[in-house]
Short mmCIF file of C-alpha atoms in Angstrom, two decimals:
data_model
loop_
_atom_site.label_atom_id
_atom_site.label_comp_id
_atom_site.label_asym_id
_atom_site.label_seq_id
_atom_site.Cartn_x
_atom_site.Cartn_y
_atom_site.Cartn_z
CA MET A 950 78.74 82.09 208.40
CA ILE A 951 75.01 81.57 207.87
CA SER A 952 74.46 85.15 206.86
CA HIS A 953 77.20 85.26 204.26
CA GLN A 954 76.01 81.99 202.74
CA LEU A 955 72.46 83.27 202.67
CA ARG A 956 73.69 86.45 201.04
CA ALA A 957 75.55 84.38 198.47
CA TRP A 958 72.40 82.47 197.52
CA LEU A 959 70.34 85.64 197.37
CA THR A 960 72.92 87.10 195.02
CA LEU A 961 72.64 83.93 192.93
CA ALA A 962 68.86 84.41 192.86
CA TRP A 963 69.34 87.91 191.52
CA LEU A 964 71.85 86.65 188.95
CA ASP A 965 69.22 84.06 187.88
CA ILE A 966 66.78 86.86 187.13
CA ARG A 967 69.39 88.84 185.27
CA GLY A 968 70.33 85.71 183.34
CA ARG A 969 66.76 85.00 182.35
CA TYR A 970 66.33 88.39 180.72
CA ARG A 971 69.82 88.69 179.29
CA ARG A 972 70.00 90.38 175.89
CA THR A 973 66.42 91.58 176.12
CA MET A 974 65.79 95.29 175.79
CA PHE A 975 63.61 95.61 178.89
CA GLY A 976 65.36 93.07 181.11
CA PRO A 977 63.48 92.22 184.32
CA TRP A 978 60.91 94.90 183.40
CA TRP A 979 59.40 92.18 181.24
CA ILE A 980 58.00 90.77 184.47
CA VAL A 981 56.17 94.03 185.11
CA LEU A 982 55.05 94.28 181.51
CA THR A 983 53.76 90.71 181.39
CA SER A 984 51.66 91.10 184.52
CA GLY A 985 50.50 94.55 183.50
CA LEU A 986 49.22 93.22 180.18
CA MET A 987 47.52 90.25 181.75
CA ILE A 988 45.88 92.31 184.50
CA GLY A 989 44.75 94.95 182.03
CA ALA A 990 43.21 92.46 179.63
CA LEU A 991 41.50 90.38 182.34
CA ALA A 992 40.13 93.44 184.13
CA PHE A 993 38.82 94.90 180.88
CA VAL A 994 36.97 91.74 179.81
CA TYR A 995 35.79 90.47 183.19
CA SER A 996 34.54 93.82 184.46
CA GLU A 997 32.09 93.65 181.53
CA ILE A 998 31.16 90.02 182.24
CA PHE A 999 30.61 90.64 185.95
CA ARG A 1000 29.18 94.15 185.34
CA ILE A 1001 31.49 95.73 187.92
CA PRO A 1002 32.91 99.22 187.26
CA LEU A 1003 36.49 98.97 185.97
CA ARG A 1004 37.78 101.42 188.61
CA GLU A 1005 36.59 99.08 191.31
CA PHE A 1006 37.50 95.85 189.55
CA LEU A 1007 41.07 96.76 188.50
CA PRO A 1008 42.67 96.86 191.99
CA PHE A 1009 40.83 93.66 192.89
CA VAL A 1010 42.13 91.74 189.87
CA ALA A 1011 45.60 93.26 190.06
CA LEU A 1012 46.11 92.15 193.67
CA GLY A 1013 44.56 88.76 192.95
CA ILE A 1014 46.78 88.04 189.95
CA VAL A 1015 49.96 89.22 191.66
CA ILE A 1016 49.27 87.04 194.70
CA TRP A 1017 48.24 84.07 192.56
CA ASN A 1018 51.34 84.34 190.39
CA LEU A 1019 53.52 84.12 193.49
CA ILE A 1020 51.71 81.04 194.78
CA SER A 1021 51.59 79.20 191.47
CA ALA A 1022 55.18 79.98 190.44
CA VAL A 1023 56.54 78.68 193.74
CA LEU A 1024 54.37 75.55 193.57
CA VAL A 1025 55.43 74.79 189.99
CA GLU A 1026 59.12 75.36 190.61
CA SER A 1027 59.30 73.61 193.96
CA THR A 1028 58.66 70.07 192.69
CA GLY A 1029 61.65 70.22 190.36
CA VAL A 1030 63.98 72.45 192.30
CA PHE A 1031 66.25 69.64 193.53
CA THR A 1032 66.28 67.71 190.26
CA THR A 1033 67.28 70.80 188.28
CA ASN A 1034 70.16 71.29 190.71
CA LYS A 1035 71.12 67.62 190.63
CA HIS A 1036 74.53 68.51 189.31
CA LEU A 1037 75.37 70.65 192.32
CA PHE A 1038 74.15 68.03 194.78
CA GLN A 1039 76.26 65.32 193.17
CA ASN A 1040 79.45 67.30 193.09
CA MET A 1041 79.56 69.28 196.28
CA GLN A 1042 78.34 69.24 199.84
CA ILE A 1043 75.36 71.52 199.53
CA LYS A 1044 72.50 72.20 201.90
CA PRO A 1045 69.02 71.67 200.42
CA GLU A 1046 67.85 74.81 202.27
CA TRP A 1047 70.14 77.03 200.22
CA VAL A 1048 68.83 75.66 196.95
CA LEU A 1049 65.29 76.23 198.18
CA ALA A 1050 66.17 79.71 199.44
CA ARG A 1051 67.54 80.62 196.02
CA MET A 1052 64.31 79.53 194.35
CA LEU A 1053 62.13 81.32 196.89
CA ALA A 1054 64.23 84.47 196.70
CA ARG A 1055 64.03 84.41 192.90
CA ASN A 1056 60.25 84.29 193.12
CA GLY A 1057 60.26 86.95 195.82
CA ILE A 1058 62.13 89.25 193.46
CA ILE A 1059 59.62 88.51 190.70
CA PHE A 1060 56.79 89.22 193.14
CA LEU A 1061 58.30 92.61 194.02
CA HIS A 1062 58.46 93.45 190.33
CA ASN A 1063 54.81 92.48 189.96
CA ALA A 1064 53.90 94.56 192.97
CA ILE A 1065 55.01 97.62 190.99
CA VAL A 1066 51.95 97.11 188.78
CA VAL A 1067 49.70 97.29 191.84
CA VAL A 1068 51.45 100.36 193.24
CA VAL A 1069 51.24 102.20 189.91
CA LEU A 1070 47.60 101.24 189.52
CA PHE A 1071 46.71 102.43 193.02
CA ALA A 1072 48.50 105.72 192.37
CA VAL A 1073 46.71 106.26 189.05
CA LEU A 1074 43.31 105.42 190.52
CA GLY A 1075 43.99 107.56 193.58
CA HIS A 1076 43.30 104.59 195.80
CA THR A 1077 45.29 104.93 199.03
CA PRO A 1078 44.90 102.32 201.76
CA SER A 1079 45.46 103.52 205.32
CA TRP A 1080 48.60 102.60 207.26
CA THR A 1081 46.65 100.07 209.30
CA GLU A 1082 45.38 98.42 206.14
CA ILE A 1083 48.86 98.33 204.67
CA ALA A 1084 50.23 96.84 207.89
CA LEU A 1085 47.50 94.18 207.91
CA GLY A 1086 48.10 93.39 204.24
CA PHE A 1087 51.82 92.91 204.85
CA THR A 1088 51.14 90.73 207.88
CA GLY A 1089 48.95 88.59 205.66
CA LEU A 1090 51.73 88.51 203.08
CA MET A 1091 54.18 87.27 205.73
CA VAL A 1092 51.77 84.47 206.64
CA LEU A 1093 51.45 83.57 202.96
CA CYS A 1094 55.26 83.53 202.62
CA GLY A 1095 55.50 81.20 205.61
CA PHE A 1096 52.92 78.90 204.08
CA ILE A 1097 54.51 78.68 200.66
CA THR A 1098 57.96 78.18 202.19
CA GLY A 1099 56.58 75.19 204.09
CA VAL A 1100 54.68 73.77 201.13
CA ALA A 1101 57.60 74.33 198.75
CA THR A 1102 59.94 72.44 201.09
CA ILE A 1103 57.58 69.47 201.28
CA MET A 1104 56.93 69.49 197.54
CA ALA A 1105 60.64 69.79 196.75
CA PHE A 1106 61.51 66.63 198.68
CA LEU A 1107 58.44 64.70 197.52
CA GLY A 1108 58.95 65.89 193.95
CA ALA A 1109 62.50 64.53 193.92
CA ARG A 1110 61.28 61.15 195.14
CA TYR A 1111 58.02 60.95 193.17
CA ARG A 1112 58.43 62.40 189.72
CA ASP A 1113 54.69 62.35 189.08
CA LEU A 1114 54.23 65.20 191.51
CA SER A 1115 55.43 67.92 189.18
CA GLN A 1116 53.05 66.65 186.48
CA LEU A 1117 50.24 66.60 189.02
CA VAL A 1118 50.91 70.17 190.09
CA ASN A 1119 50.95 71.27 186.45
CA ALA A 1120 47.68 69.46 185.89
CA ILE A 1121 45.94 71.00 188.89
CA LEU A 1122 47.10 74.61 188.85
CA PRO A 1123 45.30 76.00 185.78
CA GLY A 1124 42.01 74.65 187.12
CA ALA A 1125 42.79 75.87 190.62
CA PHE A 1126 43.18 79.38 189.23
CA LEU A 1127 39.61 79.28 187.94
CA VAL A 1128 38.00 77.76 191.02
CA THR A 1129 39.86 80.01 193.47
CA PRO A 1130 38.38 83.48 193.95
CA VAL A 1131 41.12 85.38 192.14
CA LEU A 1132 39.10 86.94 189.33
CA TRP A 1133 35.79 86.71 191.15
CA SER A 1134 34.68 87.33 194.70
CA GLU A 1135 33.35 84.56 196.93
CA ASN A 1136 30.41 86.87 197.72
CA VAL A 1137 28.85 86.06 194.31
CA LEU A 1138 28.44 82.44 195.44
CA GLY A 1139 25.62 83.44 197.82
CA ASN A 1140 24.61 80.50 199.97
CA ARG A 1141 27.11 78.24 198.19
CA ARG A 1142 30.10 80.08 199.63
CA PHE A 1143 31.45 76.80 200.95
CA ILE A 1144 32.74 76.06 197.43
CA ALA A 1145 35.29 78.81 197.99
CA GLU A 1146 35.72 78.26 201.70
CA VAL A 1147 36.90 74.66 201.47
CA ASN A 1148 39.66 75.84 199.15
CA PRO A 1149 42.63 76.80 201.36
CA LEU A 1150 44.02 79.17 198.76
CA THR A 1151 40.89 81.33 199.02
CA HIS A 1152 41.87 82.28 202.54
CA PHE A 1153 45.44 83.16 201.68
CA VAL A 1154 44.40 85.32 198.73
CA ALA A 1155 41.81 87.10 200.93
CA LEU A 1156 44.27 87.55 203.78
CA VAL A 1157 46.61 89.59 201.61
CA ARG A 1158 44.11 91.20 199.23
CA GLU A 1159 41.24 92.36 201.45
CA PRO A 1160 43.18 94.84 203.64
CA PHE A 1161 44.60 96.64 200.59
CA LEU A 1162 41.06 96.99 199.23
CA GLY A 1163 39.92 98.55 202.47
CA HIS A 1164 38.08 95.61 204.02
CA ALA A 1165 39.42 93.44 206.80
CA ALA A 1166 40.05 89.76 206.13
CA SER A 1167 37.56 87.56 207.99
CA THR A 1168 38.35 85.69 211.17
CA LEU A 1169 37.88 82.47 209.22
CA ASN A 1170 40.56 83.64 206.75
CA TRP A 1171 42.98 84.25 209.60
CA VAL A 1172 42.26 81.01 211.44
CA VAL A 1173 42.55 78.80 208.36
CA SER A 1174 45.65 80.55 207.02
CA LEU A 1175 47.53 80.59 210.30
CA GLY A 1176 46.56 77.00 211.05
CA LEU A 1177 47.66 75.72 207.65
CA THR A 1178 50.89 77.70 207.83
CA VAL A 1179 51.82 76.18 211.18
CA ILE A 1180 50.98 72.69 209.90
CA ALA A 1181 52.90 73.17 206.64
CA LEU A 1182 55.98 74.52 208.39
CA GLY A 1183 55.84 71.72 210.95
CA ILE A 1184 55.70 69.02 208.28
CA ALA A 1185 58.38 70.82 206.27
CA VAL A 1186 60.82 70.74 209.17
CA ARG A 1187 60.15 67.03 209.70
CA VAL A 1188 60.52 66.19 206.03
CA ALA A 1189 63.69 68.23 205.66
CA THR A 1190 65.36 66.73 208.71
CA SER A 1191 64.36 63.13 207.94
CA TYR A 1192 65.17 63.07 204.25
CA ARG A 1193 68.03 65.53 203.77
CA ARG A 1194 70.60 62.74 203.56
CA ARG A 1195 68.42 60.44 201.43
CA LEU A 1196 67.81 63.18 198.90
CA ILE A 1197 71.01 62.59 196.95
CA PHE A 1198 69.92 59.03 196.11
CA TRP A 1199 66.64 60.24 194.66
CA LEU A 1200 68.19 62.65 192.17
CA MET B 723 96.20 68.13 211.91
CA ALA B 724 94.14 67.02 208.97
CA HIS B 725 92.78 63.55 209.17
CA LEU B 726 90.44 61.44 207.05
CA ALA B 727 89.39 57.99 208.11
CA LEU B 728 86.78 55.52 206.96
CA ASP B 729 85.92 52.60 209.17
CA ASN B 730 84.14 49.64 207.59
CA VAL B 731 82.10 51.89 205.32
CA HIS B 732 79.26 50.34 203.34
CA LEU B 733 77.14 52.21 200.87
CA GLN B 734 74.03 50.91 199.23
CA TYR B 735 72.03 53.03 196.96
CA PRO B 736 68.58 52.49 195.56
CA ILE B 737 68.19 52.18 191.83
CA PHE B 738 65.02 53.71 190.53
CA THR B 739 64.16 52.27 187.18
CA ASP B 740 61.49 53.63 184.87
CA GLY B 741 58.35 54.00 186.94
CA GLY B 742 60.29 53.27 190.09
CA LEU B 743 60.02 56.85 191.15
CA SER B 744 56.37 57.00 190.30
CA MET B 745 53.50 57.45 192.65
CA ARG B 746 51.53 54.72 190.92
CA ARG B 747 53.91 52.12 192.22
CA ALA B 748 53.79 53.52 195.72
CA LEU B 749 50.01 53.67 195.63
CA ALA B 750 49.70 50.17 194.21
CA GLY B 751 52.04 48.98 196.94
CA LEU B 752 49.97 50.66 199.62
CA LEU B 753 46.84 49.03 198.29
CA ARG B 754 48.48 45.65 198.44
CA GLN B 755 49.31 46.43 202.06
CA ALA B 756 52.88 45.60 201.24
CA TYR B 757 54.72 48.76 200.44
CA ARG B 758 58.17 47.91 199.18
CA PRO B 759 60.02 51.18 199.48
CA GLU B 760 62.91 50.70 197.08
CA CYS B 761 62.93 48.44 194.08
CA LYS B 762 66.56 47.43 193.84
CA SER B 763 69.72 48.56 195.45
CA VAL B 764 73.36 48.40 194.54
CA ASP B 765 76.21 47.73 196.94
CA ALA B 766 78.45 50.52 195.78
CA LEU B 767 80.93 50.23 198.64
CA ARG B 768 81.55 47.18 200.77
CA GLY B 769 83.55 47.41 203.95
CA ILE B 770 86.00 50.16 203.07
CA SER B 771 88.51 51.07 205.77
CA ILE B 772 91.25 53.59 205.20
CA ALA B 773 93.02 56.08 207.44
CA LEU B 774 94.83 59.05 205.99
CA ASP B 775 96.92 61.61 207.84
CA GLU B 776 98.71 64.84 207.09
CA GLY B 777 100.93 64.42 204.06
CA ASP B 778 99.26 61.31 202.68
CA ARG B 779 98.65 61.14 198.94
CA LEU B 780 96.40 58.30 197.90
CA GLY B 781 95.68 57.21 194.38
CA LEU B 782 92.53 55.21 193.66
CA ILE B 783 92.95 52.67 190.89
CA GLY B 784 90.33 50.36 189.44
CA PRO B 785 88.12 49.55 186.50
CA ASN B 786 85.02 51.57 185.69
CA GLY B 787 82.30 50.95 188.24
CA ALA B 788 84.72 49.83 190.94
CA GLY B 789 83.46 52.51 193.33
CA LYS B 790 86.23 55.11 193.07
CA SER B 791 83.93 58.09 192.49
CA THR B 792 81.47 56.86 195.11
CA LEU B 793 84.27 56.55 197.64
CA LEU B 794 85.43 60.09 196.91
CA ARG B 795 81.86 61.35 197.36
CA VAL B 796 81.57 59.57 200.70
CA CYS B 797 84.81 61.27 201.76
CA ALA B 798 83.36 64.62 200.64
CA ASP B 799 80.23 64.05 202.74
CA ILE B 800 77.98 64.03 199.67
CA TYR B 801 76.84 60.48 200.36
CA LEU B 802 76.12 59.39 203.89
CA PRO B 803 77.33 55.79 204.31
CA THR B 804 74.69 53.14 204.92
CA ARG B 805 76.94 51.60 207.55
CA GLY B 806 80.31 52.50 209.00
CA VAL B 807 81.87 55.70 210.19
CA VAL B 808 83.70 58.51 208.42
CA THR B 809 85.77 60.94 210.46
CA ARG B 810 87.28 64.06 208.97
CA SER B 811 89.14 67.02 210.32
CA GLY B 812 90.23 69.85 208.12
CA ARG B 813 88.71 71.72 205.21
CA ILE B 814 87.59 69.54 202.32
CA SER B 815 87.91 70.78 198.77
CA THR B 816 86.85 68.81 195.75
CA LEU B 817 87.57 68.70 192.07
CA PHE B 818 84.88 66.43 190.68
CA ASP B 819 83.48 68.46 187.86
CA LEU B 820 85.40 71.26 186.21
CA TYR B 821 82.31 72.96 184.83
CA LEU B 822 80.29 73.00 188.05
CA GLY B 823 77.65 75.71 187.89
CA MET B 824 79.02 77.42 184.79
CA ASP B 825 76.54 79.44 182.77
CA ASP B 826 76.95 79.75 179.01
CA GLU B 827 75.21 83.09 178.78
CA ALA B 828 77.14 84.73 181.61
CA SER B 829 80.49 86.38 180.95
CA GLY B 830 83.76 84.83 182.02
CA LEU B 831 84.01 87.21 184.97
CA GLU B 832 80.43 86.53 186.04
CA ASN B 833 81.13 82.81 185.89
CA ILE B 834 84.03 83.25 188.29
CA ARG B 835 81.65 85.07 190.64
CA ILE B 836 78.88 82.47 190.26
CA ALA B 837 81.33 79.67 191.02
CA GLY B 838 82.64 81.53 194.05
CA LEU B 839 79.15 82.20 195.38
CA THR B 840 78.04 78.61 194.79
CA LEU B 841 81.04 77.37 196.74
CA GLY B 842 80.08 79.72 199.55
CA PHE B 843 83.08 82.06 199.49
CA GLU B 844 83.01 85.57 200.89
CA GLU B 845 83.02 88.54 198.51
CA THR B 846 86.61 89.42 199.41
CA THR B 847 87.77 85.88 198.62
CA ILE B 848 85.86 85.98 195.35
CA ARG B 849 87.49 89.28 194.35
CA ALA B 850 90.96 87.91 195.05
CA MET B 851 90.06 84.72 193.19
CA THR B 852 88.83 86.73 190.18
CA ASP B 853 92.11 88.59 189.83
CA GLU B 854 94.10 85.44 190.25
CA VAL B 855 92.05 83.49 187.71
CA ALA B 856 92.16 86.36 185.21
CA GLN B 857 95.93 86.48 185.48
CA PHE B 858 96.42 82.75 185.25
CA THR B 859 94.13 82.13 182.27
CA GLU B 860 95.57 85.05 180.27
CA LEU B 861 92.14 85.43 178.73
CA GLY B 862 92.22 89.23 179.05
CA GLU B 863 89.37 91.04 177.34
CA ALA B 864 87.69 87.73 176.50
CA LEU B 865 86.60 87.46 180.14
CA PHE B 866 84.06 90.19 179.49
CA ARG B 867 82.40 88.11 176.77
CA PRO B 868 79.72 85.47 177.37
CA LEU B 869 81.06 81.99 177.93
CA ARG B 870 79.31 80.68 174.82
CA THR B 871 81.71 82.70 172.65
CA PHE B 872 84.69 80.87 174.17
CA SER B 873 86.50 78.14 172.26
CA THR B 874 86.71 74.71 173.90
CA GLY B 875 90.28 75.38 174.89
CA MET B 876 89.43 78.74 176.45
CA ARG B 877 86.59 77.17 178.38
CA VAL B 878 88.88 74.51 179.81
CA ARG B 879 91.38 77.16 180.83
CA LEU B 880 88.76 79.14 182.68
CA ALA B 881 87.09 76.12 184.27
CA PHE B 882 90.42 74.68 185.35
CA ALA B 883 91.59 77.98 186.82
CA ILE B 884 88.33 78.44 188.76
CA ALA B 885 88.24 74.87 190.00
CA THR B 886 91.85 74.90 191.17
CA ALA B 887 91.80 78.42 192.61
CA GLN B 888 90.66 77.35 196.03
CA LEU B 889 92.02 73.84 196.44
CA GLY B 890 93.44 73.25 199.87
CA GLY B 891 93.20 71.15 202.99
CA ILE B 892 91.91 67.70 202.15
CA VAL B 893 91.78 67.63 198.36
CA LEU B 894 89.63 65.06 196.57
CA ILE B 895 89.98 64.74 192.81
CA ASP B 896 88.01 62.64 190.35
CA GLU B 897 89.27 61.91 186.83
CA ILE B 898 90.34 65.17 185.42
CA ILE B 899 91.72 65.07 181.96
CA GLY B 900 93.99 67.82 180.72
CA VAL B 901 93.03 69.55 177.52
CA GLY B 902 94.31 72.76 176.00
CA ASP B 903 97.36 73.78 174.08
CA ALA B 904 100.76 72.44 175.10
CA ARG B 905 101.91 75.62 176.79
CA PHE B 906 98.77 75.86 178.89
CA LEU B 907 98.96 72.19 179.76
CA GLN B 908 102.42 72.76 181.18
CA LYS B 909 101.23 75.78 183.11
CA ALA B 910 98.22 73.83 184.33
CA SER B 911 100.24 70.93 185.66
CA ARG B 912 102.52 73.36 187.46
CA ARG B 913 99.51 75.03 189.11
CA PHE B 914 98.05 71.66 189.92
CA ALA B 915 101.31 70.47 191.47
CA GLU B 916 101.55 73.65 193.54
CA ALA B 917 98.00 73.29 194.82
CA LEU B 918 98.66 69.69 195.75
CA THR B 919 101.97 70.42 197.48
CA ASP B 920 100.20 72.77 199.86
CA ALA B 921 97.33 70.34 200.48
CA SER B 922 97.34 68.34 203.67
CA ILE B 923 95.77 65.17 202.25
CA VAL B 924 95.17 64.28 198.61
CA VAL B 925 93.00 61.51 197.16
CA ILE B 926 92.95 61.15 193.39
CA ALA B 927 90.92 58.70 191.31
CA SER B 928 92.47 58.28 187.90
CA HIS B 929 93.10 55.90 185.05
CA ALA B 930 96.34 57.60 184.12
CA PRO B 931 99.33 55.83 185.73
CA GLN B 932 101.53 58.86 185.10
CA VAL B 933 99.21 61.20 187.00
CA LEU B 934 99.05 58.74 189.88
CA ARG B 935 102.83 58.28 190.00
CA ASP B 936 103.42 62.03 189.88
CA PHE B 937 101.07 63.01 192.67
CA CYS B 938 100.56 59.98 194.91
CA THR B 939 102.66 57.98 197.29
CA LYS B 940 100.05 55.42 198.29
CA GLY B 941 97.75 53.45 196.05
CA ALA B 942 94.50 51.58 196.60
CA VAL B 943 93.19 49.13 194.02
CA MET B 944 89.42 48.90 194.00
CA ALA B 945 87.06 46.41 192.41
CA ASP B 946 83.37 45.75 193.03
CA GLY B 947 83.17 48.27 195.84
CA GLU B 948 86.05 46.79 197.82
CA ILE B 949 89.65 47.68 198.35
CA ARG B 950 91.62 44.76 196.96
CA TYR B 951 95.06 46.11 197.56
CA LEU B 952 96.55 48.93 199.59
CA GLY B 953 100.22 49.80 199.43
CA THR B 954 102.70 52.10 197.74
CA ILE B 955 101.52 53.55 194.47
CA ASP B 956 104.02 51.53 192.42
CA ASP B 957 103.02 48.26 194.08
CA ALA B 958 99.35 49.10 193.67
CA LEU B 959 99.78 49.83 189.97
CA ALA B 960 101.74 46.60 189.57
CA PHE B 961 99.01 44.68 191.39
CA TYR B 962 96.35 46.28 189.23
CA ASN B 963 98.20 45.51 186.00
CA GLY B 964 98.94 41.99 187.13
CA THR B 965 95.53 40.90 188.32
CA LEU B 966 92.74 43.13 187.16
CA SER B 967 93.89 44.15 183.70
CA PRO B 968 94.11 41.82 180.75
#
């Protein structure tokens, strides 16, 4: 029962992607193209600014952008995910989880497309992480997925109740991109590293990115990320159980 | 045996006016140490009690804003009542919005699939439904075209066929108006009648006396969130025309 419903919503997520790129020549490959262009341009310009060799800087930026795009897309979409599906909620008995799952799955599919850029880049540059590094990177990715699932759930309910939230997220994210070590490394901050370390997103980006670049993520990265993930998921479960039946009145 | 009962059901819902959903208000409230959670609320249903069993066909009659749609949505478990108890046994199927989840850019066939998936049907059910809908609508090759190329009449045909394909069990219907050419209309009412004959319980909200007389045996007259009269459909219509209509 659960599994076939989940499958149905995953199929809907895939149909969403297909729908978005309908009548385009490249279809979902536009996702790959868009990220590829952005990564290429940023790496080209910023490797000059930071005076880091392009070969070294490209994988760093590529991973950073792909991870950041996943985080920011989920955050942006989560606040409005229930309001955009208002029509469904008002006309049928529908579980909020499925609507969330569809949104998360859609962004998961987009992430996988983006990951192609990284894979191609690594192949071209002859950069091959070891199996341990790959395993660590994927473990980090799983933690990140847990975290954004929790945060998205909280934001989705709050965003339906408080409409300012989606504006707030839109206002914060572009700045957050610049102050989070996505394009730059926290090592350049020297003894002012705390600027990066108080930012929770720093730890999630590092957790996924570092292993693929051949360094291990720090213990601090692991502790902060795991801690925040547990907290986010805990609050998410509470929010979802307390407000699932109030939700309809907020839409 | 299918069963649907409401016992002293009340439903209040909050009305969020402009700014009512805003954080500013909540923050201001917090600062004043007196956080008023909801600004205003409306008593949409007040003390509704009805019990329906296998074979019952109930028509809901009443002016706009009487609470008919709200009552149907409480029956469908979309709204949780503020007070009172709802008991249901049997599958619930609803016909509230013909165009639920339809996508203009997707083809007719894809729309059948999307609707099926949204309603949570299994792939095998969806395949059977697709064939059935294709046959009933007689849209043929047009089903391969995007929905936006459909005429209004064709759209209605498709939407109606999809929406009525899986009606069964306890059927709840809100204000559906028949459109389409005369031949289709005839075909549609036949399909509708068939679906309703097989249903265990039917509740229809409508303003059309003919629809109500055709499909219902019981009638409830609603006004201001209350049931004012409950009886046979003819008596209910007479009561409604005598007291609540000019």
